[in-house]
XYZ file of C-alpha atoms in Angstrom:
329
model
C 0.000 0.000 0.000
C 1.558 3.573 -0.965
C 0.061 5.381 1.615
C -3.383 5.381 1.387
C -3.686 3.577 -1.954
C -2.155 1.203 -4.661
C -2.893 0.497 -7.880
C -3.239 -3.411 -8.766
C -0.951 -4.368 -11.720
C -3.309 -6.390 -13.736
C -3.899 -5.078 -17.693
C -6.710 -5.881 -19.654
C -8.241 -6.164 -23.159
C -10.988 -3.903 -22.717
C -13.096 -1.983 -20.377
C -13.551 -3.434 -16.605
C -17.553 -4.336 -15.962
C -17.851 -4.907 -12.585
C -15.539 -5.530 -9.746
C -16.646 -7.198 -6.167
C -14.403 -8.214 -2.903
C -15.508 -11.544 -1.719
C -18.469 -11.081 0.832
C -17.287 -12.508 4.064
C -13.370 -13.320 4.449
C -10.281 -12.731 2.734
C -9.218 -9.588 0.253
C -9.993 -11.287 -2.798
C -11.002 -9.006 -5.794
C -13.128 -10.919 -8.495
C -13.468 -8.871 -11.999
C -15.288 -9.041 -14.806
C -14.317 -7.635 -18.037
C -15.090 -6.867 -21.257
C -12.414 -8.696 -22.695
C -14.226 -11.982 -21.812
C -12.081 -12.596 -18.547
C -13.302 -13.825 -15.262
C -10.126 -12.335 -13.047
C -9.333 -12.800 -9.129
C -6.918 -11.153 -7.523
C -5.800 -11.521 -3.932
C -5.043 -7.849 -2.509
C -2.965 -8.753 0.686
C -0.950 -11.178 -1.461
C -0.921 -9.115 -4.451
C -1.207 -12.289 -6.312
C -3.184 -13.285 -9.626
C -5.232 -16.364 -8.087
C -7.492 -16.781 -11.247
C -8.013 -16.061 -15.021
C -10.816 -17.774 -16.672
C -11.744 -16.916 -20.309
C -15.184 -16.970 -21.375
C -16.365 -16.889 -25.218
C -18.148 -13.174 -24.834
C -17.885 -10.382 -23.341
C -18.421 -10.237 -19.447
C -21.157 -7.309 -18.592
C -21.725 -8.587 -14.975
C -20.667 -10.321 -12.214
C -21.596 -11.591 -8.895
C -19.431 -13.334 -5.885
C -21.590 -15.719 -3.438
C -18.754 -17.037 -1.577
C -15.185 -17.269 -1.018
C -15.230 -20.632 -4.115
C -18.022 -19.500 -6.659
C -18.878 -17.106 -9.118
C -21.572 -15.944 -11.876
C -21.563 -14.056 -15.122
C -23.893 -12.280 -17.503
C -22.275 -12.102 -20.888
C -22.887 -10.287 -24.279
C -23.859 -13.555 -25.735
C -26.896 -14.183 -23.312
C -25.444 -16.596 -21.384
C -24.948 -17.015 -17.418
C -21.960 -18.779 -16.398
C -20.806 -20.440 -12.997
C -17.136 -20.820 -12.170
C -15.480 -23.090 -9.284
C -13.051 -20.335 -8.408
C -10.977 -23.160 -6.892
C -10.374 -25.466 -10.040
C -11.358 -22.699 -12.389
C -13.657 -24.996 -13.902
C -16.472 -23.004 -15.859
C -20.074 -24.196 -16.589
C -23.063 -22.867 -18.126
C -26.247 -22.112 -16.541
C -28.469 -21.147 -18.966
C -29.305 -18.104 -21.130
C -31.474 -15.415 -22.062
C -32.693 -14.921 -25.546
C -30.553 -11.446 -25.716
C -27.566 -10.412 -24.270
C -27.912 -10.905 -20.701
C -26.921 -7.227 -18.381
C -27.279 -8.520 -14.484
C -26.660 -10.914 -12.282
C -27.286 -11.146 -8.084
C -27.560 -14.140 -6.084
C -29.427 -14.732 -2.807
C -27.772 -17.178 -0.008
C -31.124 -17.035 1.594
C -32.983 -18.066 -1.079
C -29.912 -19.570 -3.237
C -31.434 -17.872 -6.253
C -29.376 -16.022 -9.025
C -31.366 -13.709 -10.455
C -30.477 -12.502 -13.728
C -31.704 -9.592 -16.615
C -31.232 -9.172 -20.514
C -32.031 -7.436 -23.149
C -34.812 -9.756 -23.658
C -36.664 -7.480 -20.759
C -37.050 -10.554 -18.687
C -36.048 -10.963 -14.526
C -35.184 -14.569 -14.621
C -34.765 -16.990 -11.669
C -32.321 -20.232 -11.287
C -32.324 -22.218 -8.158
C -28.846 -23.004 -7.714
C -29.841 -24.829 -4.635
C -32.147 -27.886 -6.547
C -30.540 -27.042 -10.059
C -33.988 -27.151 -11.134
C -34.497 -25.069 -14.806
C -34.895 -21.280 -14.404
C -38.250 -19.670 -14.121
C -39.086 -16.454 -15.951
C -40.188 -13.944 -12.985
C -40.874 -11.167 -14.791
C -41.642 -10.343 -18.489
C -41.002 -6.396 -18.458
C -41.929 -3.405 -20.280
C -38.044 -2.385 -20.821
C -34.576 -3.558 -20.254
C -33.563 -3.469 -16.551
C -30.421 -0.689 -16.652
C -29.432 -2.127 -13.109
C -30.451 -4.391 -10.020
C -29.095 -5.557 -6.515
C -29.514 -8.478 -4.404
C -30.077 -8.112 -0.929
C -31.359 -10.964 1.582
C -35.124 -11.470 0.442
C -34.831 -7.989 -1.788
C -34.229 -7.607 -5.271
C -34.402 -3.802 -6.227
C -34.310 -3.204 -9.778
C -33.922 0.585 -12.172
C -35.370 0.652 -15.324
C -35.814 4.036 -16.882
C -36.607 6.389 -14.390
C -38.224 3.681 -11.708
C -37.248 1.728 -8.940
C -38.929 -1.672 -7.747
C -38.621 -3.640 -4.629
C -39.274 -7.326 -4.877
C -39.849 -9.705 -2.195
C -37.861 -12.926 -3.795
C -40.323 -15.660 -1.392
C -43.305 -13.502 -3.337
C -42.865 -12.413 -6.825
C -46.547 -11.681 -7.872
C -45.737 -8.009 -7.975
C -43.104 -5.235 -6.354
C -43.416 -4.375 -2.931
C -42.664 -0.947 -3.527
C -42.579 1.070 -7.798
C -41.986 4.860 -7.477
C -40.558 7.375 -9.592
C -37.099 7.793 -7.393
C -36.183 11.322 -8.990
C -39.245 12.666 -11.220
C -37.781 12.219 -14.268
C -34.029 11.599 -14.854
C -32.842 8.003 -16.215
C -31.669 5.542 -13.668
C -27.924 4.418 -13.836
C -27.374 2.400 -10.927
C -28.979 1.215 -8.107
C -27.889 -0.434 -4.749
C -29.522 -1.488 -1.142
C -28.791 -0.910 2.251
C -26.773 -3.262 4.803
C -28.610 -3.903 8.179
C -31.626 -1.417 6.903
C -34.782 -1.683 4.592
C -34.060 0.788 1.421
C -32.395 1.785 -1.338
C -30.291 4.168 -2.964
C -30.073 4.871 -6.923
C -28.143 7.250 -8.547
C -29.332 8.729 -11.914
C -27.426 10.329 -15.305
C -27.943 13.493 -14.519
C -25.768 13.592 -11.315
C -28.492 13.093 -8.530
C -28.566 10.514 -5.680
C -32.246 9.522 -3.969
C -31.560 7.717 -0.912
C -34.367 5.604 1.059
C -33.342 4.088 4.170
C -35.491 2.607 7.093
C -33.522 1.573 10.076
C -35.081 -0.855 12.071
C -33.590 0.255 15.469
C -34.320 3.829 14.899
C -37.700 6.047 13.920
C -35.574 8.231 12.214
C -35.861 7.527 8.412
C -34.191 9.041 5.856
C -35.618 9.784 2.479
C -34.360 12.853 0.299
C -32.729 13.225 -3.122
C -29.775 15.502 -3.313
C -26.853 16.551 -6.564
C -24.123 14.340 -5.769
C -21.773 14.777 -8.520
C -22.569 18.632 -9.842
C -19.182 20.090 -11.307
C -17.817 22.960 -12.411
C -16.677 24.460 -15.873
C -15.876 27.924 -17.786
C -17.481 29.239 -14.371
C -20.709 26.864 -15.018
C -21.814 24.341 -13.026
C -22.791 20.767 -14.733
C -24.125 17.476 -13.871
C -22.096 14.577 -14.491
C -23.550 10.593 -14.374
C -23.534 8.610 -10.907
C -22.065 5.124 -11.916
C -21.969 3.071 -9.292
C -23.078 3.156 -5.481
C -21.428 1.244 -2.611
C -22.501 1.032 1.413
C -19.609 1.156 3.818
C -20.230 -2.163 6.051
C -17.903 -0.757 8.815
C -20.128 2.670 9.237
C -23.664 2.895 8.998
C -24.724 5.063 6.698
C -21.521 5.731 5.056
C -21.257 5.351 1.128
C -19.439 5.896 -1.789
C -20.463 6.911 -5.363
C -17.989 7.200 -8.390
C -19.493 9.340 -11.492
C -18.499 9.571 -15.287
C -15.484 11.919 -14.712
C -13.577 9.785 -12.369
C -14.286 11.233 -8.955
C -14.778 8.927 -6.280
C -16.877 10.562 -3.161
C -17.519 9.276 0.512
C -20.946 10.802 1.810
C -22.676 10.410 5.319
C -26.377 9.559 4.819
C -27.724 11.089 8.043
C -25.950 14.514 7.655
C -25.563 14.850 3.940
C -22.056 15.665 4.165
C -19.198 14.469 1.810
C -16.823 13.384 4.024
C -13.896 12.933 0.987
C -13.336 13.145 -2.163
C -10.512 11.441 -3.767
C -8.167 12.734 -6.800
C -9.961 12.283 -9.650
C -8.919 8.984 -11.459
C -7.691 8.528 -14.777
C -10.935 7.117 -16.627
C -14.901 7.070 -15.647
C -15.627 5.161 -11.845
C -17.111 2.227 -14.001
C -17.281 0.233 -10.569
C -17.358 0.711 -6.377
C -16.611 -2.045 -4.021
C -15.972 -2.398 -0.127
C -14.148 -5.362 1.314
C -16.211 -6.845 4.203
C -14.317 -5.178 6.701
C -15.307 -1.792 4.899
C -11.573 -1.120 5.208
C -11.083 -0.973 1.883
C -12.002 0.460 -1.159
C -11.454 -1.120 -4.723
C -12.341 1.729 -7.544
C -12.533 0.147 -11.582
C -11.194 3.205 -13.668
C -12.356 1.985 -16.770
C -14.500 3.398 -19.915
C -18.126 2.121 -19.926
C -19.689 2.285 -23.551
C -22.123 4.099 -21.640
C -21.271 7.787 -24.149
C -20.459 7.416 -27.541
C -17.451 9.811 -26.673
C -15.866 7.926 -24.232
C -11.911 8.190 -24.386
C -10.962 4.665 -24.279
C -8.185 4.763 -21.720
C -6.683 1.255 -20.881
C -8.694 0.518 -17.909
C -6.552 1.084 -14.245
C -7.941 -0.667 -10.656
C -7.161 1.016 -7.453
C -7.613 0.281 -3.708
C -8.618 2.953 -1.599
C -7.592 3.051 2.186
C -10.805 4.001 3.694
C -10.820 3.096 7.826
C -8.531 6.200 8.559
C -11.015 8.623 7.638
C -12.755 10.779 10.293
C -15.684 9.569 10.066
C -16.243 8.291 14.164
C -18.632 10.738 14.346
C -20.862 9.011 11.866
C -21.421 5.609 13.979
C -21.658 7.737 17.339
C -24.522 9.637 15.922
C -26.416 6.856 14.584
C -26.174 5.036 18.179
C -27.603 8.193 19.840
């Protein structure tokens, strides 16, 4: 670590999709990329562990545990990979390219979207065949998995589902009267949601069950400023801190990478800007870290195709004690 960051030396083909740290032990870093790769890195060893190739482009990954993996791909299929052997196998596909993938471990359902405008379900647990959920008016431009929640953006709308009861959403609403949708992600320990839109805007939702006091507002997360003008740049990703309630990070189209507090609406940091777009957020499960993607996203026909860059953010020495202590109170 130099300081309070490093940069991973790992190159790629082509843009970075998604990156995750594995969700309850170790530093590992899987990442998906457009260059059909299935990578995972070890931080505190600063070792390669894995490189799978795939035959299409990765678009999204997920990370249920410490040995297994899933992929959506440009080619519509969803792939599984023993991170162990690095054995890959296919689980099935959609009839379009396929755009998300989440996984429950209290369900053990991966839930996956496409082009095809359909939520599908596999249950990994009986290997049974997948179930279509939901056939939807548009594509689904992002979702999360959370427990018994799936919360899905498409256009300018946000849905709740209850995965035990798929009839219909729990919760539709308009999160920000207008703007599209560009990323979406839930809460730890708390009912809600956040999504961040392309016009620079974050709508936060949060419910804490030990607490009355609820949060709900929308607020310009990523305005910026030019030839004396301020200007709105697109919210890419979203990411809770698990150390602090009601910390989290959002990375926009310009490279910045922000830490905000929830209950005050303060920024608590903002990093230097990175070389490319924030195409991807993820805490380890400590929250002590920070992995940022710097990577182009085909998301603007403009883009400058940088060779994508990953970083890893020091994050536990920031000030931000004052955070927990006023949730508790």
């Amino acid at each position: 670590m130099n300081g309070d960051w490093m940069e991973l030396d790992l190159a790629f083909g082509d843009a970075i999709s998604e990156l995750q740290f594995a969700p309850h032990s170790n530093n590992n870093l899987l990442i998906s990329s457009w260059d059909s790769n299935l990578r995972l890195y070890d931080v505190d060893a600063s070792i390669l562990r894995l490189q799978a190739p795939s035959q299409a482009p990765l678009l999204a990954s997920c990370f249920p545990d410490h040995a297994l993996a899933f992929t959506a791909a440009s080619d519509g299929f969803i792939r599984r990979y023993d991170l162990h052997s690095g054995h890959v196998d296919t689980v099935g596909s959609h009839d379009d390219i396929a755009t998300c993938v989440g996984y429950s471990n209290q369900t053990c359902q991966l839930i996956t979207s496409g082009f095809d405008k359909k939520l599908i379900s596999w249950d990994m647990h009986t290997e049974k065949a997948s179930s279509c959920l939901r056939s939807l008016d548009a594509e689904v431009d992002s979702m999360y998995v959370s427990g018994f929640n799936l919360t899905v953006a498409i256009g300018a709308s946000v849905h709740v589902y209850d995965l035990r009861n798929f009839d219909k959403p729990v919760q539709s609403k308009e999160a920000l009267n207008g703007p599209h949708l560009s990323c979406v992600s839930s809460i730890p320990d708390a009912e809600g949601f956040a999504v961040g839109s392309v016009d620079g805007r974050v709508s936060l939702q949060i419910s804490y069950p030990s607490s009355s006091n609820d949060i709900r507002y929308i607020f310009r997360c990523h305005p910026k400023s030019k030839d004396g003008r301020h200007y709105l740049v697109s919210v890419n990703d979203i990411a809770f801190s698990p150390l602090v309630s009601g910390a989290f990070a959002t990375g926009d189209n310009e490279g910045y990478v922000t830490i905000w507090d929830a209950g005050s609406r303060k920024r608590l940091v903002e990093f230097p800007r990175h070389p490319n777009s924030v195409a991807s957020l993820s805490y380890n499960h400590e929250g002590q870290l920070l992995a940022v993607a710097s990577s182009h996203s085909y998301q603007e026909a403009n883009e400058i195709e940088k060779p994508p860059r990953l970083f890893i953010h020091k994050v536990d020495n920031i000030d931000i004690g004052s955070i927990s202590a006023s949730r508790n109170s």
